[in-house]
Amino acid sequence: MKQTFIRKHEYRDSYYLMRVSDEISSRAGVKQATVIMGTPNNKQILEQLGLSSPAVESASSDDLIVAIEFVSPFEIDQFEAEIEQILNRDPGKEQRGQVYHTLETALDENQDAQLVVISTPGNQAVELAREALQRGKHVFCFSHHISVEEELELKRLAIERQLLLMGPDCGTSIIDGIGIGFANQVRRGNIGIVSASGSGLQEVSTLIHKGGGGISQAIGVGGKDMLAPMDGLMSVQAIKMIFQESMTDCLVILGKKSSPLGRKKVLEAARTTGLPIIANFLDENGLMNQDGKLIFAETYENCAKQALKAVGIESTLPTEEKRAQKWLDSVLTRLAPGQWTIRGLFSGGSLCGEAASILDKNGLKITTNLNAAIQSTVSSHVLLDLGDEQYTEGRPHPFIDSRLRNLEIKKAYADQGVAVILLDVVLGWGCNPDPAGEVVRAITEAACEYSNTPGVICSICGTGEDIQGYEQQKNKLVEAGVYVAETNAAAARLALDLITALRKTK
């Protein structure tokens, strides 16, 4: 039995959607439940879940949809009243402390506040960011759907007032040791990071931590900052502010997407600091190491190692050749002749981009939703960034809600050509409390449903100090037969090794 509830013109953020989805799903008699906004993409997801209905099809993007499948028929009117109570109560409200209804009131009553975090629909975020900047506050803007023109205007306003505008579409920063957005628990230290790459910042900062180093400041600037027309506007501002941090002895610069002018301006600003610079631009393959003060690293793994080396720390990141070969041999013995493709299902866009770059540079033709250049290549190797706007509009990010990726994992098992499934698990503040458990549940259910036996490779972006616990998450995956690589780059290389070995056996 299935039931759909629609609440017209009721926008809710991703944290609310996840909390309410989880609370309804936990109710006795509920087989599955999801609470999402009525966007076209979300309607397709409900169709895949078998939860669509005429009411869903008529919902608009501003409408809240509650779709439920029950284990068995029962009194729906009583449950509907319970749903209304849950929606009106808003689980988690008691954890938020003081609630203000306007930014003006919040700032008036908290005049010592230095930072405003904005996570609202894009059409509301611009005015809120402008108001915060005009009142002399730094801004972390998680919101997206803000035009390039508006982003440029806000960043110019921030620079005029010597402030930071982190974003829009900024996923993470670590300021004075405090994580904002999706961020990991890492020790403080003398390595500064400026990043137009969210999960890239998380990967590098966690690897620096695991390698024995620490972070002075890690400033996310939004994924478009190094592209025209911004061309690194806020990145340059962030470099200047990090340089003022006396404990910073090395600077790491990350750019998922960048223009030639953006790279030029950012690197020029970095050079003026006199600090060693480690740079990674995922979309630029032609950059060469120039001198001892500027090193271009092709992977996040190498970024971390070079940064540690620059501050005099010998990296303690482990190698894994013997362990990897043993896993590789065991998978090769169980694959059928027709299994030879990679299916990458990533929650972090930069992690997806790094994996795609590694595979592409080594001769594999990859189909991905990351950019037109790779997407246009016809191939059976598919890497998806499930955190892209096309998947997250009106629903929680996959760092929070794993259900969309769980569907894609089942699709990968259903495809008899898939030899290896490549995944990331991201830990930290704001993320799912048990992402590894979600992966294990998905692969266990898929293995029961389909005869396909692909190898599963996963990297964990996180530390032992994260609330989910690195070792606890790793153990869950290993016990389920998943190979856990030490880095995202190592995971991609192992997938490449598997495909290379399969080619040799043909």
Coordinates of C-alpha atoms in Angstrom, one line a residue:
M1 CA 0.0 0.0 0.0
K2 CA 1.3 3.4 -1.0
Q3 CA 0.3 7.0 -0.1
T4 CA 1.4 10.4 -1.1
F5 CA 0.9 13.7 0.8
I6 CA 1.5 17.1 -0.9
R7 CA 2.1 20.3 1.0
K8 CA 1.8 23.2 -1.4
H9 CA 4.4 26.0 -1.6
E10 CA 6.4 24.7 1.4
Y11 CA 10.1 24.9 0.8
R12 CA 12.4 23.0 3.2
D13 CA 16.2 22.6 3.3
S14 CA 18.1 19.4 2.9
Y15 CA 18.7 18.8 6.6
Y16 CA 14.9 19.1 7.3
L17 CA 14.1 16.7 4.4
M18 CA 16.6 14.1 5.7
R19 CA 15.5 14.3 9.3
V20 CA 11.8 14.0 8.5
S21 CA 12.4 11.2 6.0
D22 CA 14.3 9.3 8.6
E23 CA 11.7 9.8 11.3
I24 CA 8.8 8.7 9.0
S25 CA 10.8 5.7 7.8
S26 CA 11.4 4.5 11.3
R27 CA 7.7 4.3 12.0
A28 CA 6.2 0.8 12.5
G29 CA 4.4 -0.4 9.3
V30 CA 6.5 1.8 7.0
K31 CA 8.5 -0.1 4.3
Q32 CA 10.1 3.0 2.8
A33 CA 9.5 6.8 2.9
T34 CA 11.0 9.8 1.3
V35 CA 10.3 13.5 1.8
I36 CA 11.5 15.7 -1.1
M37 CA 10.7 18.8 -3.1
G38 CA 8.6 18.3 -6.3
T39 CA 11.4 19.0 -8.8
P40 CA 11.4 17.2 -12.1
N41 CA 14.5 15.1 -11.1
N42 CA 12.9 14.2 -7.8
K43 CA 9.8 13.0 -9.6
Q44 CA 12.0 10.7 -11.6
I45 CA 13.6 9.4 -8.4
L46 CA 10.1 8.6 -6.9
E47 CA 9.3 6.8 -10.2
Q48 CA 12.4 4.6 -9.7
L49 CA 11.4 4.0 -6.1
G50 CA 8.0 2.9 -7.2
L51 CA 6.5 5.8 -5.2
S52 CA 5.1 8.0 -8.0
S53 CA 1.4 8.9 -8.3
P54 CA -0.9 11.4 -10.2
A55 CA -0.5 13.7 -7.2
V56 CA 3.3 13.6 -7.5
E57 CA 3.1 14.4 -11.2
S58 CA 1.0 17.5 -10.6
A59 CA 3.3 18.9 -7.9
S60 CA 5.5 21.9 -8.5
S61 CA 9.1 22.4 -7.5
D62 CA 7.9 24.5 -4.6
D63 CA 5.7 21.7 -3.2
L64 CA 6.8 19.3 -0.4
I65 CA 6.1 15.7 -1.2
V66 CA 5.8 12.9 1.4
A67 CA 5.8 9.5 -0.4
I68 CA 5.3 6.4 1.7
E69 CA 5.1 2.6 1.0
F70 CA 3.5 0.6 3.9
V71 CA 4.3 -2.9 4.8
S72 CA 0.6 -3.8 5.0
P73 CA -2.7 -1.9 4.8
F74 CA -3.9 -0.1 7.9
E75 CA -5.9 3.0 9.0
I76 CA -4.4 5.7 6.8
D77 CA -6.4 8.6 8.4
Q78 CA -4.7 8.0 11.7
F79 CA -1.2 7.9 10.1
E80 CA -1.9 11.0 8.1
A81 CA -2.6 12.9 11.3
E82 CA 0.7 11.6 12.6
I83 CA 2.5 12.8 9.5
E84 CA 1.1 16.2 10.0
Q85 CA 2.4 16.3 13.6
I86 CA 5.9 15.3 12.4
L87 CA 6.0 17.9 9.7
N88 CA 4.7 20.6 12.0
R89 CA 7.0 19.7 14.8
D90 CA 10.2 19.6 12.8
P91 CA 12.4 17.0 14.4
G92 CA 15.7 18.6 15.4
K93 CA 14.2 22.0 16.2
E94 CA 15.1 21.6 19.8
Q95 CA 18.8 21.3 18.9
R96 CA 19.0 24.6 17.0
G97 CA 18.9 26.9 20.0
Q98 CA 17.6 30.4 19.5
V99 CA 15.5 30.9 16.4
Y100 CA 15.4 34.3 14.6
H101 CA 13.0 35.2 11.8
T102 CA 15.1 37.9 10.2
L103 CA 18.9 38.3 9.7
E104 CA 18.6 41.8 11.0
T105 CA 17.2 40.6 14.3
A106 CA 19.9 37.9 14.6
L107 CA 22.7 40.3 14.0
D108 CA 21.3 43.0 16.3
E109 CA 21.1 40.5 19.2
N110 CA 24.5 38.9 18.4
Q111 CA 26.7 41.9 17.5
D112 CA 29.9 40.0 18.2
A113 CA 29.2 37.5 15.5
Q114 CA 31.8 37.6 12.7
L115 CA 30.4 35.1 10.3
V116 CA 26.9 34.5 8.7
V117 CA 26.1 31.1 7.2
I118 CA 23.5 31.1 4.5
S119 CA 21.6 28.0 3.3
T120 CA 18.4 29.2 1.7
P121 CA 17.0 29.1 -1.9
G122 CA 19.2 31.1 -4.2
N123 CA 16.6 33.8 -4.8
Q124 CA 16.7 34.6 -1.1
A125 CA 20.4 34.1 -0.5
V126 CA 21.6 37.1 -2.5
E127 CA 19.9 39.7 -0.4
L128 CA 20.8 38.0 2.8
A129 CA 24.5 37.9 1.7
R130 CA 24.4 41.5 0.7
E131 CA 22.9 42.5 4.1
A132 CA 25.5 40.5 6.0
L133 CA 28.4 42.0 4.1
Q134 CA 27.1 45.5 4.5
R135 CA 27.0 44.9 8.2
G136 CA 30.7 43.9 8.2
K137 CA 30.3 40.1 8.5
H138 CA 32.1 37.3 6.6
V139 CA 29.7 35.1 4.7
F140 CA 29.6 31.4 4.1
C141 CA 27.0 30.8 1.4
F142 CA 26.0 27.1 0.9
S143 CA 23.1 28.1 -1.4
H144 CA 23.4 27.7 -5.1
H145 CA 21.3 28.9 -8.1
I146 CA 22.8 32.3 -7.8
S147 CA 23.7 34.0 -11.1
V148 CA 27.3 34.7 -12.1
E149 CA 26.5 38.4 -12.2
E150 CA 25.1 38.4 -8.6
E151 CA 28.1 36.3 -7.4
L152 CA 30.5 38.9 -9.0
E153 CA 28.7 41.8 -7.4
L154 CA 28.7 40.2 -3.9
K155 CA 32.4 39.3 -4.1
R156 CA 33.3 42.8 -5.1
L157 CA 31.3 44.1 -2.2
A158 CA 33.1 41.7 0.2
I159 CA 36.6 42.7 -1.1
E160 CA 35.6 46.4 -0.8
R161 CA 35.0 45.7 2.9
Q162 CA 37.9 43.3 3.3
L163 CA 35.6 40.4 4.0
L164 CA 35.3 36.8 2.8
L165 CA 32.4 35.6 0.8
M166 CA 32.8 31.8 0.8
G167 CA 30.6 30.7 -2.0
P168 CA 27.9 30.6 -3.4
D169 CA 27.7 26.8 -3.6
C170 CA 30.4 26.5 -1.0
G171 CA 30.4 23.1 0.6
T172 CA 33.2 23.4 3.2
S173 CA 35.6 25.6 5.1
I174 CA 37.7 25.3 8.3
I175 CA 38.1 28.7 10.0
D176 CA 40.2 28.8 13.2
G177 CA 39.7 25.1 13.6
I178 CA 35.9 25.2 13.3
G179 CA 34.4 23.3 10.3
I180 CA 31.6 25.0 8.4
G181 CA 29.3 23.1 6.1
F182 CA 30.6 19.6 5.4
A183 CA 34.0 19.5 7.1
N184 CA 36.2 17.1 8.9
Q185 CA 37.9 17.1 12.4
V186 CA 41.5 17.8 11.6
R187 CA 44.3 19.1 13.9
R188 CA 45.4 22.7 13.6
G189 CA 48.8 23.2 12.0
N190 CA 50.8 25.3 9.6
I191 CA 49.3 24.4 6.2
G192 CA 46.8 26.8 4.7
I193 CA 44.3 25.8 1.9
V194 CA 42.4 27.9 -0.6
S195 CA 39.9 25.8 -2.5
A196 CA 37.4 26.2 -5.3
S197 CA 36.7 22.5 -4.7
G198 CA 34.6 21.2 -1.8
S199 CA 35.4 17.5 -1.5
G200 CA 38.9 18.2 -2.8
L201 CA 39.5 20.4 0.3
Q202 CA 38.1 17.6 2.5
E203 CA 40.4 15.0 0.9
V204 CA 43.5 17.1 1.2
S205 CA 42.9 18.3 4.7
T206 CA 42.1 14.8 6.0
L207 CA 45.2 13.3 4.3
I208 CA 47.4 16.1 5.8
H209 CA 45.9 15.2 9.2
K210 CA 46.5 11.4 8.7
G211 CA 50.0 12.2 7.4
G212 CA 50.9 14.0 10.7
G213 CA 50.3 17.6 9.7
G214 CA 47.6 20.2 10.4
I215 CA 45.6 23.0 9.0
S216 CA 45.9 26.7 9.8
Q217 CA 42.9 27.9 7.7
A218 CA 41.0 26.1 4.9
I219 CA 38.9 28.6 3.0
G220 CA 36.4 27.4 0.4
V221 CA 35.5 30.0 -2.2
G222 CA 32.8 28.3 -4.3
G223 CA 33.3 26.1 -7.3
K224 CA 33.0 29.0 -9.9
D225 CA 35.5 31.5 -8.3
M226 CA 38.4 30.6 -10.5
L227 CA 36.3 30.7 -13.6
A228 CA 35.5 33.8 -15.6
P229 CA 34.3 36.4 -14.8
M230 CA 35.5 36.0 -11.2
D231 CA 38.9 34.7 -12.3
G232 CA 40.0 34.0 -8.8
L233 CA 38.6 37.2 -7.2
M234 CA 37.8 35.6 -3.8
S235 CA 40.7 33.1 -4.0
V236 CA 43.1 36.1 -4.1
Q237 CA 41.4 37.6 -1.1
A238 CA 41.5 34.3 0.8
I239 CA 45.3 34.0 0.1
K240 CA 45.9 37.4 1.5
M241 CA 43.9 36.6 4.6
I242 CA 45.6 33.2 5.2
F243 CA 49.0 34.9 4.8
Q244 CA 48.1 37.2 7.6
E245 CA 47.8 34.0 9.7
S246 CA 51.3 33.9 11.3
M247 CA 51.3 30.1 11.7
T248 CA 50.9 29.4 8.0
D249 CA 54.2 28.0 6.4
C250 CA 52.8 26.4 3.2
L251 CA 49.9 27.2 0.9
V252 CA 47.8 24.7 -1.0
I253 CA 45.6 25.9 -3.8
L254 CA 42.8 23.7 -5.3
G255 CA 40.7 24.5 -8.3
K256 CA 38.1 22.0 -9.6
K257 CA 37.5 24.4 -12.6
S258 CA 39.6 27.4 -13.5
S259 CA 40.2 29.8 -16.4
P260 CA 43.8 30.6 -17.6
L261 CA 43.4 34.1 -16.2
G262 CA 42.0 32.8 -12.9
R263 CA 45.0 30.5 -12.5
K264 CA 47.4 33.3 -13.4
K265 CA 45.9 35.7 -10.9
V266 CA 45.7 33.2 -8.1
L267 CA 49.3 31.9 -8.5
E268 CA 50.6 35.5 -8.8
A269 CA 48.9 36.3 -5.5
A270 CA 50.3 33.1 -3.9
R271 CA 53.8 33.9 -5.0
T272 CA 53.8 37.2 -3.3
T273 CA 53.5 35.4 0.0
G274 CA 56.9 33.8 -0.4
L275 CA 55.5 30.6 0.9
P276 CA 55.9 27.2 -0.7
I277 CA 52.9 26.6 -3.0
I278 CA 51.3 23.3 -3.8
A279 CA 48.6 23.7 -6.6
N280 CA 46.1 21.3 -8.1
F281 CA 43.8 22.3 -11.0
L282 CA 41.8 19.2 -12.0
D283 CA 40.7 20.7 -15.3
E284 CA 44.3 21.5 -16.5
N285 CA 46.6 18.7 -17.6
G286 CA 49.4 20.8 -19.1
L287 CA 50.8 22.5 -16.0
M288 CA 54.4 21.7 -15.2
N289 CA 56.3 22.0 -12.0
Q290 CA 58.2 25.3 -12.1
D291 CA 60.5 25.6 -9.1
G292 CA 60.9 24.6 -5.5
K293 CA 58.4 27.3 -4.4
L294 CA 55.6 26.2 -6.8
I295 CA 54.7 22.5 -7.3
F296 CA 51.8 21.3 -9.4
A297 CA 50.4 18.1 -8.0
E298 CA 48.2 15.9 -10.2
T299 CA 46.3 14.3 -7.3
Y300 CA 44.9 15.3 -3.9
E301 CA 47.0 12.5 -2.4
N302 CA 50.2 14.1 -3.9
C303 CA 49.0 17.6 -2.7
A304 CA 49.0 16.4 0.8
K305 CA 52.3 14.6 0.6
Q306 CA 54.0 17.7 -1.0
A307 CA 52.5 20.0 1.5
L308 CA 53.7 17.8 4.4
K309 CA 57.2 17.7 2.8
A310 CA 57.2 21.5 2.5
V311 CA 56.7 21.9 6.2
G312 CA 59.3 19.3 7.1
I313 CA 57.0 16.4 7.9
E314 CA 57.7 13.0 6.5
S315 CA 54.3 11.6 5.4
T316 CA 53.1 8.5 7.3
L317 CA 50.4 7.7 4.7
P318 CA 50.6 3.9 4.2
T319 CA 51.2 2.1 0.9
E320 CA 49.0 -0.7 -0.2
E321 CA 50.5 -2.6 -3.1
K322 CA 50.5 -6.1 -1.5
R323 CA 47.0 -5.8 -0.1
A324 CA 45.7 -4.4 -3.4
Q325 CA 47.2 -7.2 -5.5
K326 CA 45.6 -9.8 -3.2
W327 CA 42.2 -8.3 -3.6
L328 CA 42.7 -7.9 -7.4
D329 CA 43.5 -11.6 -7.8
S330 CA 40.4 -12.6 -5.9
V331 CA 38.1 -10.4 -7.9
L332 CA 39.6 -11.6 -11.3
T333 CA 38.8 -15.2 -10.5
R334 CA 35.0 -14.5 -10.1
L335 CA 34.3 -12.1 -13.0
A336 CA 32.5 -13.4 -16.0
P337 CA 34.0 -12.8 -19.5
G338 CA 31.6 -10.0 -20.3
Q339 CA 32.4 -8.0 -17.2
W340 CA 34.9 -5.3 -18.0
T341 CA 33.5 -1.8 -17.1
I342 CA 33.8 0.7 -14.2
R343 CA 30.8 2.3 -12.6
G344 CA 31.8 5.2 -10.4
L345 CA 29.2 6.6 -8.0
F346 CA 30.5 9.6 -6.1
S347 CA 29.0 11.9 -3.5
G348 CA 31.9 14.3 -3.9
G349 CA 32.2 16.1 -7.3
S350 CA 35.9 16.8 -7.0
L351 CA 36.6 13.2 -5.9
C352 CA 34.7 12.1 -9.0
G353 CA 36.7 14.5 -11.1
E354 CA 40.0 13.2 -9.7
A355 CA 39.1 9.6 -10.5
A356 CA 37.9 10.5 -14.0
S357 CA 41.1 12.4 -14.6
I358 CA 43.3 9.4 -13.5
L359 CA 41.4 7.0 -15.7
D360 CA 41.3 9.3 -18.7
K361 CA 45.0 10.0 -18.5
N362 CA 45.6 6.3 -18.6
G363 CA 43.7 5.6 -21.7
L364 CA 40.2 4.8 -20.5
K365 CA 37.3 6.6 -22.2
I366 CA 35.0 7.8 -19.5
T367 CA 31.4 9.0 -19.7
T368 CA 30.6 11.4 -16.8
N369 CA 28.3 14.3 -16.0
L370 CA 31.2 16.4 -14.9
N371 CA 31.9 18.4 -18.1
A372 CA 31.1 18.4 -21.7
A373 CA 34.6 17.4 -22.9
I374 CA 34.6 14.0 -21.2
Q375 CA 30.8 13.6 -21.3
S376 CA 30.8 13.7 -25.1
T377 CA 33.1 10.6 -25.2
V378 CA 31.1 7.5 -25.8
S379 CA 32.2 4.7 -23.4
S380 CA 30.8 2.1 -21.1
H381 CA 32.9 3.3 -18.2
V382 CA 30.6 5.7 -16.3
L383 CA 31.5 8.0 -13.4
L384 CA 28.7 10.0 -11.8
D385 CA 28.9 13.0 -9.5
L386 CA 25.7 12.4 -7.6
G387 CA 26.2 15.7 -5.7
D388 CA 25.7 17.7 -8.9
E389 CA 22.8 20.2 -9.0
Q390 CA 20.8 17.9 -11.3
Y391 CA 20.6 15.4 -8.5
T392 CA 20.4 17.7 -5.4
E393 CA 17.9 20.3 -6.4
G394 CA 15.1 19.9 -3.8
R395 CA 16.6 16.9 -2.1
P396 CA 19.4 16.3 0.4
H397 CA 23.0 16.1 -0.8
P398 CA 24.3 12.5 -1.0
F399 CA 26.7 13.3 1.9
I400 CA 23.5 13.4 3.9
D401 CA 21.1 11.1 2.2
S402 CA 22.4 7.9 0.5
R403 CA 19.1 6.7 -1.0
L404 CA 19.8 8.0 -4.5
R405 CA 23.3 6.4 -4.6
N406 CA 21.8 3.2 -3.2
L407 CA 19.5 3.1 -6.2
E408 CA 22.5 3.6 -8.5
I409 CA 24.4 0.8 -6.7
K410 CA 21.6 -1.6 -7.5
K411 CA 21.6 -0.5 -11.1
A412 CA 25.3 -1.2 -11.3
Y413 CA 24.7 -4.8 -10.0
A414 CA 21.9 -5.2 -12.5
D415 CA 24.3 -4.3 -15.3
Q416 CA 26.0 -7.6 -16.2
G417 CA 28.9 -5.7 -17.8
V418 CA 30.0 -3.9 -14.6
A419 CA 33.3 -5.3 -13.2
V420 CA 34.0 -2.8 -10.5
I421 CA 32.0 -0.2 -8.6
L422 CA 34.0 2.8 -7.4
L423 CA 32.7 4.7 -4.4
D424 CA 33.6 7.4 -1.9
V425 CA 32.5 7.6 1.7
V426 CA 32.7 11.1 3.2
L427 CA 32.7 11.6 6.9
G428 CA 32.5 14.7 9.1
W429 CA 30.2 17.4 10.4
G430 CA 26.9 17.6 8.5
C431 CA 27.3 14.2 6.9
N432 CA 25.3 11.0 7.2
P433 CA 25.9 9.5 10.7
D434 CA 26.7 6.1 9.1
P435 CA 27.5 6.4 5.4
A436 CA 29.5 3.0 5.3
G437 CA 26.4 1.3 6.8
E438 CA 24.3 2.7 3.9
V439 CA 26.8 1.3 1.4
V440 CA 26.9 -2.1 3.0
R441 CA 23.1 -2.2 3.1
A442 CA 22.9 -1.3 -0.6
I443 CA 25.4 -3.9 -1.8
T444 CA 24.0 -6.6 0.4
E445 CA 20.5 -6.1 -1.0
A446 CA 21.8 -5.8 -4.6
A447 CA 23.9 -9.0 -4.2
C448 CA 20.8 -10.9 -3.1
E449 CA 18.8 -9.6 -6.0
Y450 CA 21.3 -10.0 -8.8
S451 CA 23.8 -12.7 -9.9
N452 CA 26.4 -10.2 -10.9
T453 CA 29.5 -10.1 -8.6
P454 CA 31.5 -6.9 -9.3
G455 CA 34.3 -5.8 -7.1
V456 CA 33.6 -2.8 -4.9
I457 CA 36.3 -0.3 -4.2
C458 CA 35.8 2.6 -1.8
S459 CA 37.9 5.4 -0.3
I460 CA 37.0 7.1 3.0
C461 CA 37.4 10.8 3.2
G462 CA 37.7 11.4 6.9
T463 CA 39.7 11.0 10.1
G464 CA 39.6 9.0 13.3
E465 CA 38.3 12.2 15.1
D466 CA 35.2 12.6 12.9
I467 CA 32.0 11.7 14.7
Q468 CA 31.4 8.7 12.5
G469 CA 34.8 7.2 13.3
Y470 CA 37.2 6.3 10.4
E471 CA 38.1 2.8 11.7
Q472 CA 34.5 2.0 12.6
Q473 CA 33.4 2.9 9.1
K474 CA 36.3 1.1 7.5
N475 CA 35.6 -2.1 9.4
K476 CA 32.0 -2.2 8.2
L477 CA 33.1 -2.0 4.6
V478 CA 35.9 -4.5 4.9
E479 CA 33.6 -7.0 6.6
A480 CA 31.2 -6.7 3.6
G481 CA 34.0 -7.5 1.2
V482 CA 34.7 -3.9 0.0
Y483 CA 38.3 -2.9 -0.7
V484 CA 39.0 0.3 1.2
A485 CA 41.7 2.3 -0.4
E486 CA 43.8 4.8 1.6
T487 CA 43.0 7.6 -0.8
N488 CA 40.6 8.5 -3.6
A489 CA 43.4 8.4 -6.1
A490 CA 44.5 5.0 -4.9
A491 CA 41.0 3.7 -5.4
A492 CA 40.9 5.0 -9.0
R493 CA 44.3 3.4 -9.7
L494 CA 43.1 0.0 -8.4
A495 CA 40.0 0.2 -10.6
L496 CA 42.4 1.0 -13.5
D497 CA 44.6 -2.0 -12.6
L498 CA 41.6 -4.3 -12.6
I499 CA 40.5 -3.2 -16.1
T500 CA 44.0 -3.4 -17.4
A501 CA 44.3 -7.0 -16.1
L502 CA 40.9 -7.9 -17.7
R503 CA 42.2 -6.5 -21.0
K504 CA 45.2 -8.8 -20.8
T505 CA 43.0 -11.9 -20.3
K506 CA 40.9 -11.2 -23.4

